[in-house]
């Protein structure tokens, strides 16, 4: 088992990074991985003081992006770099300044980033710590259940670092189940349409979780009591034509008094830029919480243009609600409208050369309306 792990470790790529406080350990870490793994050194290269979050973030992102399988971070204690690395999606970083922590950190927590402190341990302790980490298998079983719970927290409240608005990925099992069905190319138009409505409804149920309530008095057939009612919150849903239409009814079933605006955009074949051909929004749009609806956030071009239009009409409190998003689309919208919350049911891998989300579900408009 140990031999097998070592053989696999040889093919691995490990990202390493440290600040001035961890620099003293770095060459021992490099030496440990010689012949076992390819090392991506994210710095620092001297003992000049730096801010550990910068190095830790770059190293953790290298692991979360899949450019390295694992990471090793060092600062004075290992604490600062581990706090930072754990802010990155998919990272399980832990401080291991002794062999037992490294062993249990792997078998129980499946640490993918190991953190050590140059002011806590000496270079001579690095080798047994890293050895214990690499040679210990993850136990799975009940520990897998636990780290999946951590992943669920992350997915349901995932916010990108350093931005004002949130990017929230819904990890609710019902949402995920239904997304799985609409991804299937064999799902019928009828079923696809129904499921898009259901998913939109489930998402809005969560999105409106924080609406404020006011107490009122009512009389039940049995006794008077205090009940709660929504505090006159005004909402508007704004589908981007045409695919956004598929989400409207699912939301109106839950919020029947929401007003509905419509935005139509086409893509200029020469510039490839979205051009408005229709826009009708509620007159009091400035006072409403607005949900812009577009099932697929691909390049982000039309979603950004739609949000800009809503702003031009006076809209202020805007959220974007999509079923499936590509990272490129999220980046684009956040670049143009950093304050806008983006709610999605699934974050996919990438766009292909034709601008389709991979794996995605194809063209949502065609699948909703049966036009292909
Ligand atoms: C830097 O002086 C020190 O604070 C840093 O290396 C680390 O220990 C932070 O957690």
mmCIF file of C-alpha atoms and ligand atoms in Angstrom:
data_model
loop_
_atom_site.group_PDB
_atom_site.id
_atom_site.type_symbol
_atom_site.label_atom_id
_atom_site.label_comp_id
_atom_site.label_asym_id
_atom_site.label_seq_id
_atom_site.Cartn_x
_atom_site.Cartn_y
_atom_site.Cartn_z
ATOM 1 C CA UNK A 1 0.000 0.000 0.000
ATOM 2 C CA UNK A 2 2.747 2.376 0.990
ATOM 3 C CA UNK A 3 4.698 1.444 -2.136
ATOM 4 C CA UNK A 4 1.636 1.992 -4.308
ATOM 5 C CA UNK A 5 0.994 5.416 -2.755
ATOM 6 C CA UNK A 6 4.588 6.373 -3.228
ATOM 7 C CA UNK A 7 4.436 5.360 -6.891
ATOM 8 C CA UNK A 8 1.312 7.478 -7.366
ATOM 9 C CA UNK A 9 2.930 10.324 -5.437
ATOM 10 C CA UNK A 10 5.702 10.379 -8.033
ATOM 11 C CA UNK A 11 3.225 11.436 -10.714
ATOM 12 C CA UNK A 12 1.727 14.123 -8.512
ATOM 13 C CA UNK A 13 2.062 17.843 -8.828
ATOM 14 C CA UNK A 14 2.415 19.655 -5.520
ATOM 15 C CA UNK A 15 2.072 23.416 -5.110
ATOM 16 C CA UNK A 16 4.169 24.905 -2.344
ATOM 17 C CA UNK A 17 4.203 28.397 -0.897
ATOM 18 C CA UNK A 18 5.405 30.227 2.192
ATOM 19 C CA UNK A 19 5.833 33.639 3.729
ATOM 20 C CA UNK A 20 8.975 34.852 5.497
ATOM 21 C CA UNK A 21 7.896 33.064 8.690
ATOM 22 C CA UNK A 22 7.758 29.708 6.936
ATOM 23 C CA UNK A 23 10.730 30.224 4.628
ATOM 24 C CA UNK A 24 13.056 28.252 6.887
ATOM 25 C CA UNK A 25 11.067 25.052 6.102
ATOM 26 C CA UNK A 26 10.771 25.487 2.382
ATOM 27 C CA UNK A 27 13.949 23.845 1.181
ATOM 28 C CA UNK A 28 13.215 20.802 3.388
ATOM 29 C CA UNK A 29 9.796 20.555 1.730
ATOM 30 C CA UNK A 30 11.347 20.822 -1.741
ATOM 31 C CA UNK A 31 13.865 18.126 -0.823
ATOM 32 C CA UNK A 32 11.125 15.808 0.460
ATOM 33 C CA UNK A 33 9.291 15.926 -2.846
ATOM 34 C CA UNK A 34 12.412 15.408 -4.986
ATOM 35 C CA UNK A 35 11.750 12.294 -7.070
ATOM 36 C CA UNK A 36 8.218 11.945 -5.649
ATOM 37 C CA UNK A 37 6.347 14.790 -7.267
ATOM 38 C CA UNK A 38 6.697 17.757 -9.544
ATOM 39 C CA UNK A 39 6.898 20.898 -7.412
ATOM 40 C CA UNK A 40 5.194 24.156 -8.399
ATOM 41 C CA UNK A 41 6.896 26.792 -6.264
ATOM 42 C CA UNK A 42 4.591 29.752 -5.657
ATOM 43 C CA UNK A 43 7.214 31.605 -3.570
ATOM 44 C CA UNK A 44 8.524 33.325 -1.632
ATOM 45 C CA UNK A 45 12.113 33.140 -2.672
ATOM 46 C CA UNK A 46 13.672 35.284 0.078
ATOM 47 C CA UNK A 47 12.996 36.056 3.719
ATOM 48 C CA UNK A 48 11.774 39.570 2.952
ATOM 49 C CA UNK A 49 8.451 40.067 4.808
ATOM 50 C CA UNK A 50 5.329 39.489 2.718
ATOM 51 C CA UNK A 51 1.634 39.068 3.495
ATOM 52 C CA UNK A 52 0.895 35.371 3.901
ATOM 53 C CA UNK A 53 -2.684 35.598 2.497
ATOM 54 C CA UNK A 54 -1.281 36.447 -0.957
ATOM 55 C CA UNK A 55 0.905 33.345 -1.152
ATOM 56 C CA UNK A 56 -1.648 31.091 0.523
ATOM 57 C CA UNK A 57 -4.429 32.181 -1.823
ATOM 58 C CA UNK A 58 -2.313 31.612 -4.942
ATOM 59 C CA UNK A 59 -1.218 28.184 -3.713
ATOM 60 C CA UNK A 60 -4.715 27.109 -2.678
ATOM 61 C CA UNK A 61 -6.161 28.258 -5.989
ATOM 62 C CA UNK A 62 -3.525 26.231 -7.820
ATOM 63 C CA UNK A 63 -4.882 23.157 -6.026
ATOM 64 C CA UNK A 64 -8.569 24.045 -6.386
ATOM 65 C CA UNK A 65 -8.089 24.759 -10.114
ATOM 66 C CA UNK A 66 -6.597 21.281 -10.528
ATOM 67 C CA UNK A 67 -3.169 22.540 -11.566
ATOM 68 C CA UNK A 68 -1.748 20.662 -8.581
ATOM 69 C CA UNK A 69 -3.203 17.708 -6.677
ATOM 70 C CA UNK A 70 -2.032 18.858 -3.267
ATOM 71 C CA UNK A 71 -0.399 21.862 -1.625
ATOM 72 C CA UNK A 72 2.008 22.593 1.197
ATOM 73 C CA UNK A 73 1.929 25.982 2.894
ATOM 74 C CA UNK A 74 4.207 27.423 5.511
ATOM 75 C CA UNK A 75 4.081 30.559 7.626
ATOM 76 C CA UNK A 76 5.230 31.288 11.170
ATOM 77 C CA UNK A 77 2.692 28.942 12.734
ATOM 78 C CA UNK A 78 0.840 27.403 9.788
ATOM 79 C CA UNK A 79 -2.313 29.059 11.117
ATOM 80 C CA UNK A 80 -2.511 32.135 8.882
ATOM 81 C CA UNK A 81 -1.947 30.187 5.675
ATOM 82 C CA UNK A 82 -4.483 27.520 6.673
ATOM 83 C CA UNK A 83 -7.178 30.102 7.462
ATOM 84 C CA UNK A 84 -6.597 31.693 4.063
ATOM 85 C CA UNK A 85 -6.454 28.437 2.106
ATOM 86 C CA UNK A 86 -9.723 27.253 3.649
ATOM 87 C CA UNK A 87 -11.518 30.234 2.094
ATOM 88 C CA UNK A 88 -10.930 28.693 -1.316
ATOM 89 C CA UNK A 89 -13.580 26.337 -2.604
ATOM 90 C CA UNK A 90 -12.647 22.666 -2.421
ATOM 91 C CA UNK A 91 -9.669 23.197 -0.125
ATOM 92 C CA UNK A 92 -9.281 21.242 3.091
ATOM 93 C CA UNK A 93 -6.239 22.759 4.740
ATOM 94 C CA UNK A 94 -4.996 21.904 8.212
ATOM 95 C CA UNK A 95 -2.118 22.856 10.472
ATOM 96 C CA UNK A 96 0.101 19.805 11.003
ATOM 97 C CA UNK A 97 3.144 20.604 13.073
ATOM 98 C CA UNK A 98 3.456 16.985 14.212
ATOM 99 C CA UNK A 99 3.257 13.537 12.660
ATOM 100 C CA UNK A 100 0.021 12.495 14.371
ATOM 101 C CA UNK A 101 -1.876 15.548 13.095
ATOM 102 C CA UNK A 102 -0.629 14.797 9.578
ATOM 103 C CA UNK A 103 -1.669 11.151 9.826
ATOM 104 C CA UNK A 104 -5.122 11.885 11.218
ATOM 105 C CA UNK A 105 -5.513 14.951 9.016
ATOM 106 C CA UNK A 106 -5.257 12.620 6.044
ATOM 107 C CA UNK A 107 -7.143 9.586 7.306
ATOM 108 C CA UNK A 108 -10.037 11.583 8.786
ATOM 109 C CA UNK A 109 -10.104 14.920 6.965
ATOM 110 C CA UNK A 110 -8.444 14.025 3.652
ATOM 111 C CA UNK A 111 -6.397 17.235 3.841
ATOM 112 C CA UNK A 112 -5.376 18.406 0.404
ATOM 113 C CA UNK A 113 -3.275 21.279 1.746
ATOM 114 C CA UNK A 114 -0.918 20.706 4.659
ATOM 115 C CA UNK A 115 0.260 23.717 6.634
ATOM 116 C CA UNK A 116 3.311 23.982 8.893
ATOM 117 C CA UNK A 117 4.905 26.690 10.996
ATOM 118 C CA UNK A 118 8.544 27.674 10.635
ATOM 119 C CA UNK A 119 8.475 29.162 14.145
ATOM 120 C CA UNK A 120 7.012 26.000 15.633
ATOM 121 C CA UNK A 121 8.954 23.144 14.052
ATOM 122 C CA UNK A 122 12.439 22.745 12.631
ATOM 123 C CA UNK A 123 13.358 21.690 9.073
ATOM 124 C CA UNK A 124 14.289 18.240 10.374
ATOM 125 C CA UNK A 125 10.654 17.566 11.340
ATOM 126 C CA UNK A 126 9.313 18.211 7.862
ATOM 127 C CA UNK A 127 10.151 14.833 6.344
ATOM 128 C CA UNK A 128 8.257 12.606 8.830
ATOM 129 C CA UNK A 129 5.263 14.971 8.823
ATOM 130 C CA UNK A 130 4.958 15.011 5.025
ATOM 131 C CA UNK A 131 5.678 11.282 4.893
ATOM 132 C CA UNK A 132 2.844 10.525 7.313
ATOM 133 C CA UNK A 133 0.492 12.720 5.276
ATOM 134 C CA UNK A 134 1.311 11.125 1.944
ATOM 135 C CA UNK A 135 1.553 7.534 3.126
ATOM 136 C CA UNK A 136 -1.689 7.538 5.095
ATOM 137 C CA UNK A 137 -4.799 6.714 3.065
ATOM 138 C CA UNK A 138 -8.089 8.540 3.577
ATOM 139 C CA UNK A 139 -10.363 6.213 5.541
ATOM 140 C CA UNK A 140 -13.619 7.237 3.851
ATOM 141 C CA UNK A 141 -16.774 5.785 5.444
ATOM 142 C CA UNK A 142 -18.045 7.982 8.261
ATOM 143 C CA UNK A 143 -15.250 10.458 7.543
ATOM 144 C CA UNK A 144 -16.439 10.825 3.962
ATOM 145 C CA UNK A 145 -19.924 11.621 5.255
ATOM 146 C CA UNK A 146 -18.374 14.345 7.411
ATOM 147 C CA UNK A 147 -16.243 15.964 4.760
ATOM 148 C CA UNK A 148 -19.226 15.849 2.402
ATOM 149 C CA UNK A 149 -21.101 17.876 5.014
ATOM 150 C CA UNK A 150 -18.315 20.450 4.905
ATOM 151 C CA UNK A 151 -18.531 20.497 1.108
ATOM 152 C CA UNK A 152 -22.297 21.015 1.352
ATOM 153 C CA UNK A 153 -21.834 24.074 3.580
ATOM 154 C CA UNK A 154 -19.382 25.413 1.053
ATOM 155 C CA UNK A 155 -21.597 24.808 -1.972
ATOM 156 C CA UNK A 156 -24.744 26.248 -0.469
ATOM 157 C CA UNK A 157 -23.142 29.439 0.722
ATOM 158 C CA UNK A 158 -20.199 29.724 -1.592
ATOM 159 C CA UNK A 159 -19.071 33.315 -1.963
ATOM 160 C CA UNK A 160 -16.170 34.342 -4.104
ATOM 161 C CA UNK A 161 -13.434 36.054 -2.175
ATOM 162 C CA UNK A 162 -13.155 39.801 -2.084
ATOM 163 C CA UNK A 163 -16.337 40.785 -3.878
ATOM 164 C CA UNK A 164 -19.389 42.646 -2.668
ATOM 165 C CA UNK A 165 -22.152 40.521 -4.177
ATOM 166 C CA UNK A 166 -22.496 36.841 -3.447
ATOM 167 C CA UNK A 167 -22.305 33.874 -5.749
ATOM 168 C CA UNK A 168 -24.553 31.297 -4.165
ATOM 169 C CA UNK A 169 -24.704 27.747 -5.479
ATOM 170 C CA UNK A 170 -27.765 25.830 -4.327
ATOM 171 C CA UNK A 171 -26.826 22.435 -3.104
ATOM 172 C CA UNK A 172 -30.278 21.302 -2.060
ATOM 173 C CA UNK A 173 -30.754 17.642 -2.999
ATOM 174 C CA UNK A 174 -34.085 18.306 -4.733
ATOM 175 C CA UNK A 175 -32.522 21.026 -6.866
ATOM 176 C CA UNK A 176 -29.550 18.828 -7.721
ATOM 177 C CA UNK A 177 -31.837 15.887 -8.575
ATOM 178 C CA UNK A 178 -33.938 17.979 -10.925
ATOM 179 C CA UNK A 179 -30.878 19.564 -12.542
ATOM 180 C CA UNK A 180 -29.663 16.030 -13.277
ATOM 181 C CA UNK A 181 -32.892 15.271 -15.135
ATOM 182 C CA UNK A 182 -32.902 18.436 -17.243
ATOM 183 C CA UNK A 183 -29.288 17.840 -18.232
ATOM 184 C CA UNK A 184 -30.318 14.512 -19.787
ATOM 185 C CA UNK A 185 -30.733 14.979 -23.545
ATOM 186 C CA UNK A 186 -33.532 12.402 -23.540
ATOM 187 C CA UNK A 187 -35.766 14.420 -21.205
ATOM 188 C CA UNK A 188 -38.926 15.468 -23.056
ATOM 189 C CA UNK A 189 -39.876 19.090 -23.719
ATOM 190 C CA UNK A 190 -42.843 18.730 -21.372
ATOM 191 C CA UNK A 191 -40.778 17.381 -18.515
ATOM 192 C CA UNK A 192 -37.977 19.865 -19.136
ATOM 193 C CA UNK A 193 -40.427 22.767 -18.988
ATOM 194 C CA UNK A 194 -42.031 21.530 -15.773
ATOM 195 C CA UNK A 195 -38.698 20.944 -14.092
ATOM 196 C CA UNK A 196 -37.316 24.373 -14.999
ATOM 197 C CA UNK A 197 -40.368 25.898 -13.289
ATOM 198 C CA UNK A 198 -39.919 23.697 -10.256
ATOM 199 C CA UNK A 199 -36.208 24.478 -9.902
ATOM 200 C CA UNK A 200 -36.848 28.218 -10.261
ATOM 201 C CA UNK A 201 -39.498 27.957 -7.544
ATOM 202 C CA UNK A 202 -37.218 26.031 -5.204
ATOM 203 C CA UNK A 203 -34.449 28.554 -5.736
ATOM 204 C CA UNK A 204 -36.660 31.536 -5.029
ATOM 205 C CA UNK A 205 -37.973 29.823 -1.916
ATOM 206 C CA UNK A 206 -34.384 29.964 -0.628
ATOM 207 C CA UNK A 207 -33.513 33.375 -2.089
ATOM 208 C CA UNK A 208 -36.428 34.994 -0.265
ATOM 209 C CA UNK A 209 -35.503 33.363 3.040
ATOM 210 C CA UNK A 210 -34.598 36.735 4.570
ATOM 211 C CA UNK A 211 -37.692 38.721 3.609
ATOM 212 C CA UNK A 212 -38.857 40.685 6.612
ATOM 213 C CA UNK A 213 -42.040 39.830 8.469
ATOM 214 C CA UNK A 214 -44.472 41.919 10.497
ATOM 215 C CA UNK A 215 -46.672 40.601 13.280
ATOM 216 C CA UNK A 216 -50.434 40.786 12.781
ATOM 217 C CA UNK A 217 -53.405 39.682 14.837
ATOM 218 C CA UNK A 218 -55.745 37.071 13.393
ATOM 219 C CA UNK A 219 -58.570 35.051 14.776
ATOM 220 C CA UNK A 220 -58.496 31.344 14.114
ATOM 221 C CA UNK A 221 -61.792 29.444 14.469
ATOM 222 C CA UNK A 222 -60.527 28.583 17.936
ATOM 223 C CA UNK A 223 -58.810 31.683 19.362
ATOM 224 C CA UNK A 224 -57.202 35.015 18.545
ATOM 225 C CA UNK A 225 -53.459 34.801 17.911
ATOM 226 C CA UNK A 226 -50.464 36.628 16.564
ATOM 227 C CA UNK A 227 -49.375 35.598 13.075
ATOM 228 C CA UNK A 228 -46.776 36.958 10.677
ATOM 229 C CA UNK A 229 -47.091 38.578 7.291
ATOM 230 C CA UNK A 230 -44.577 39.816 4.719
ATOM 231 C CA UNK A 231 -43.626 43.447 5.325
ATOM 232 C CA UNK A 232 -44.970 44.909 2.089
ATOM 233 C CA UNK A 233 -41.945 43.761 0.154
ATOM 234 C CA UNK A 234 -42.183 44.560 -3.528
ATOM 235 C CA UNK A 235 -40.651 42.098 -5.950
ATOM 236 C CA UNK A 236 -40.203 42.002 -9.700
ATOM 237 C CA UNK A 237 -39.067 39.172 -11.918
ATOM 238 C CA UNK A 238 -37.447 40.050 -15.208
ATOM 239 C CA UNK A 239 -36.923 37.135 -17.598
ATOM 240 C CA UNK A 240 -34.424 37.574 -20.388
ATOM 241 C CA UNK A 241 -36.225 36.423 -23.545
ATOM 242 C CA UNK A 242 -36.753 33.795 -24.433
ATOM 243 C CA UNK A 243 -35.318 31.133 -22.125
ATOM 244 C CA UNK A 244 -35.895 33.222 -18.982
ATOM 245 C CA UNK A 245 -39.650 32.893 -19.601
ATOM 246 C CA UNK A 246 -39.364 29.250 -18.610
ATOM 247 C CA UNK A 247 -38.600 30.237 -15.013
ATOM 248 C CA UNK A 248 -41.355 32.820 -14.472
ATOM 249 C CA UNK A 249 -44.382 30.702 -13.560
ATOM 250 C CA UNK A 250 -42.447 28.650 -11.018
ATOM 251 C CA UNK A 251 -41.644 31.878 -9.187
ATOM 252 C CA UNK A 252 -45.106 33.425 -9.549
ATOM 253 C CA UNK A 253 -46.640 30.348 -7.963
ATOM 254 C CA UNK A 254 -44.807 31.304 -4.765
ATOM 255 C CA UNK A 255 -44.962 35.082 -5.156
ATOM 256 C CA UNK A 256 -48.184 35.749 -7.053
ATOM 257 C CA UNK A 257 -48.018 39.506 -6.514
ATOM 258 C CA UNK A 258 -44.597 39.964 -8.093
ATOM 259 C CA UNK A 259 -44.611 42.189 -11.183
ATOM 260 C CA UNK A 260 -43.070 40.848 -14.367
ATOM 261 C CA UNK A 261 -40.835 42.805 -16.744
ATOM 262 C CA UNK A 262 -39.374 41.495 -19.995
ATOM 263 C CA UNK A 263 -36.074 42.080 -21.699
ATOM 264 C CA UNK A 264 -35.303 40.967 -25.247
ATOM 265 C CA UNK A 265 -31.750 40.935 -26.530
ATOM 266 C CA UNK A 266 -30.221 39.621 -29.726
ATOM 267 C CA UNK A 267 -26.605 39.196 -30.598
ATOM 268 C CA UNK A 268 -25.208 41.518 -33.285
ATOM 269 C CA UNK A 269 -23.693 39.035 -35.756
ATOM 270 C CA UNK A 270 -20.736 41.325 -36.466
ATOM 271 C CA UNK A 271 -19.773 42.627 -33.043
ATOM 272 C CA UNK A 272 -21.289 39.617 -31.170
ATOM 273 C CA UNK A 273 -22.485 42.196 -28.615
ATOM 274 C CA UNK A 274 -26.022 41.873 -27.174
ATOM 275 C CA UNK A 275 -28.449 44.450 -28.579
ATOM 276 C CA UNK A 276 -31.789 45.380 -26.951
ATOM 277 C CA UNK A 277 -34.904 44.765 -29.047
ATOM 278 C CA UNK A 278 -37.476 44.843 -26.259
ATOM 279 C CA UNK A 279 -37.621 46.184 -22.738
ATOM 280 C CA UNK A 280 -40.711 46.706 -20.629
ATOM 281 C CA UNK A 281 -40.309 46.916 -16.879
ATOM 282 C CA UNK A 282 -42.670 47.801 -13.994
ATOM 283 C CA UNK A 283 -42.834 51.578 -13.551
ATOM 284 C CA UNK A 284 -41.849 51.398 -9.900
ATOM 285 C CA UNK A 285 -38.870 49.161 -10.639
ATOM 286 C CA UNK A 286 -36.652 51.387 -8.473
ATOM 287 C CA UNK A 287 -38.567 50.336 -5.344
ATOM 288 C CA UNK A 288 -38.557 46.622 -6.043
ATOM 289 C CA UNK A 289 -36.249 43.729 -5.342
ATOM 290 C CA UNK A 290 -35.535 42.485 -8.843
ATOM 291 C CA UNK A 291 -34.740 38.943 -9.965
ATOM 292 C CA UNK A 292 -33.296 38.854 -13.472
ATOM 293 C CA UNK A 293 -33.924 35.363 -14.843
ATOM 294 C CA UNK A 294 -31.786 33.567 -17.394
ATOM 295 C CA UNK A 295 -31.419 29.777 -17.125
ATOM 296 C CA UNK A 296 -27.935 29.604 -18.645
ATOM 297 C CA UNK A 297 -25.150 31.973 -17.615
ATOM 298 C CA UNK A 298 -22.670 31.197 -20.393
ATOM 299 C CA UNK A 299 -20.487 34.098 -21.583
ATOM 300 C CA UNK A 300 -22.386 36.467 -19.299
ATOM 301 C CA UNK A 301 -22.819 38.956 -22.157
ATOM 302 C CA UNK A 302 -26.614 39.013 -22.239
ATOM 303 C CA UNK A 303 -27.012 38.750 -18.456
ATOM 304 C CA UNK A 304 -24.691 41.747 -17.991
ATOM 305 C CA UNK A 305 -26.528 43.706 -20.676
ATOM 306 C CA UNK A 306 -29.897 42.821 -19.120
ATOM 307 C CA UNK A 307 -28.747 44.006 -15.692
ATOM 308 C CA UNK A 308 -27.428 47.228 -17.244
ATOM 309 C CA UNK A 309 -30.847 47.814 -18.831
ATOM 310 C CA UNK A 310 -32.635 47.241 -15.539
ATOM 311 C CA UNK A 311 -30.283 49.763 -13.931
ATOM 312 C CA UNK A 312 -30.962 52.233 -16.754
ATOM 313 C CA UNK A 313 -34.666 51.984 -15.930
ATOM 314 C CA UNK A 314 -33.900 52.786 -12.287
ATOM 315 C CA UNK A 315 -33.557 49.281 -10.837
ATOM 316 C CA UNK A 316 -31.261 49.140 -7.811
ATOM 317 C CA UNK A 317 -31.650 45.935 -5.852
ATOM 318 C CA UNK A 318 -30.880 43.361 -8.495
ATOM 319 C CA UNK A 319 -30.135 39.643 -8.261
ATOM 320 C CA UNK A 320 -29.401 37.307 -11.133
ATOM 321 C CA UNK A 321 -31.023 33.861 -10.962
ATOM 322 C CA UNK A 322 -29.683 31.168 -13.298
ATOM 323 C CA UNK A 323 -29.906 27.404 -13.367
ATOM 324 C CA UNK A 324 -26.466 26.568 -14.719
ATOM 325 C CA UNK A 325 -23.452 28.862 -14.925
ATOM 326 C CA UNK A 326 -19.986 28.703 -16.421
ATOM 327 C CA UNK A 327 -17.129 30.352 -14.494
ATOM 328 C CA UNK A 328 -16.588 32.665 -17.472
ATOM 329 C CA UNK A 329 -20.154 33.989 -17.180
ATOM 330 C CA UNK A 330 -19.849 34.593 -13.457
ATOM 331 C CA UNK A 331 -16.599 36.469 -13.933
ATOM 332 C CA UNK A 332 -18.104 38.629 -16.653
ATOM 333 C CA UNK A 333 -21.177 39.609 -14.618
ATOM 334 C CA UNK A 334 -19.124 40.239 -11.510
ATOM 335 C CA UNK A 335 -16.696 42.357 -13.485
ATOM 336 C CA UNK A 336 -19.483 44.631 -14.750
ATOM 337 C CA UNK A 337 -21.902 44.436 -11.803
ATOM 338 C CA UNK A 338 -19.888 43.457 -8.731
ATOM 339 C CA UNK A 339 -22.699 44.293 -6.293
ATOM 340 C CA UNK A 340 -25.224 41.924 -7.867
ATOM 341 C CA UNK A 341 -25.931 38.621 -6.084
ATOM 342 C CA UNK A 342 -25.792 35.666 -8.448
ATOM 343 C CA UNK A 343 -27.846 32.599 -7.549
ATOM 344 C CA UNK A 344 -27.198 29.403 -9.448
ATOM 345 C CA UNK A 345 -28.205 25.758 -9.129
ATOM 346 C CA UNK A 346 -25.020 24.358 -10.653
ATOM 347 C CA UNK A 347 -21.571 25.697 -11.446
ATOM 348 C CA UNK A 348 -20.225 23.886 -14.499
ATOM 349 C CA UNK A 349 -16.703 23.518 -15.843
ATOM 350 C CA UNK A 350 -16.298 25.829 -18.809
ATOM 351 C CA UNK A 351 -17.563 27.063 -22.163
ATOM 352 C CA UNK A 352 -16.814 25.227 -25.386
ATOM 353 C CA UNK A 353 -15.727 26.925 -28.635
ATOM 354 C CA UNK A 354 -19.369 27.579 -29.548
ATOM 355 C CA UNK A 355 -20.113 29.328 -26.268
ATOM 356 C CA UNK A 356 -22.094 26.398 -24.825
ATOM 357 C CA UNK A 357 -21.691 25.503 -21.171
ATOM 358 C CA UNK A 358 -19.912 22.164 -20.670
ATOM 359 C CA UNK A 359 -21.479 19.846 -19.582
ATOM 360 C CA UNK A 360 -24.529 22.166 -19.368
ATOM 361 C CA UNK A 361 -27.811 21.053 -20.877
ATOM 362 C CA UNK A 362 -27.647 22.418 -24.425
ATOM 363 C CA UNK A 363 -29.765 25.374 -25.538
ATOM 364 C CA UNK A 364 -32.326 26.016 -22.792
ATOM 365 C CA UNK A 365 -34.612 27.983 -25.142
ATOM 366 C CA UNK A 366 -34.753 25.190 -27.704
ATOM 367 C CA UNK A 367 -35.339 22.603 -25.016
ATOM 368 C CA UNK A 368 -38.094 24.660 -23.362
ATOM 369 C CA UNK A 369 -39.959 25.465 -26.525
ATOM 370 C CA UNK A 370 -39.148 22.385 -28.590
ATOM 371 C CA UNK A 371 -37.611 24.373 -31.415
ATOM 372 C CA UNK A 372 -34.853 21.917 -32.233
HETATM 373 C C1 LIG B 1 4.270 36.694 10.055
HETATM 374 O O1 LIG B 1 5.007 37.421 10.979
HETATM 375 C C2 LIG B 1 3.388 35.688 10.768
HETATM 376 O O2 LIG B 1 2.320 36.358 11.335
HETATM 377 C C3 LIG B 1 2.907 34.647 9.784
HETATM 378 O O3 LIG B 1 4.009 33.972 9.287
HETATM 379 C C4 LIG B 1 2.012 33.560 10.332
HETATM 380 O O4 LIG B 1 2.495 33.001 11.495
HETATM 381 C C5 LIG B 1 0.595 33.882 10.420
HETATM 382 O O5 LIG B 1 -0.237 33.090 10.833
#
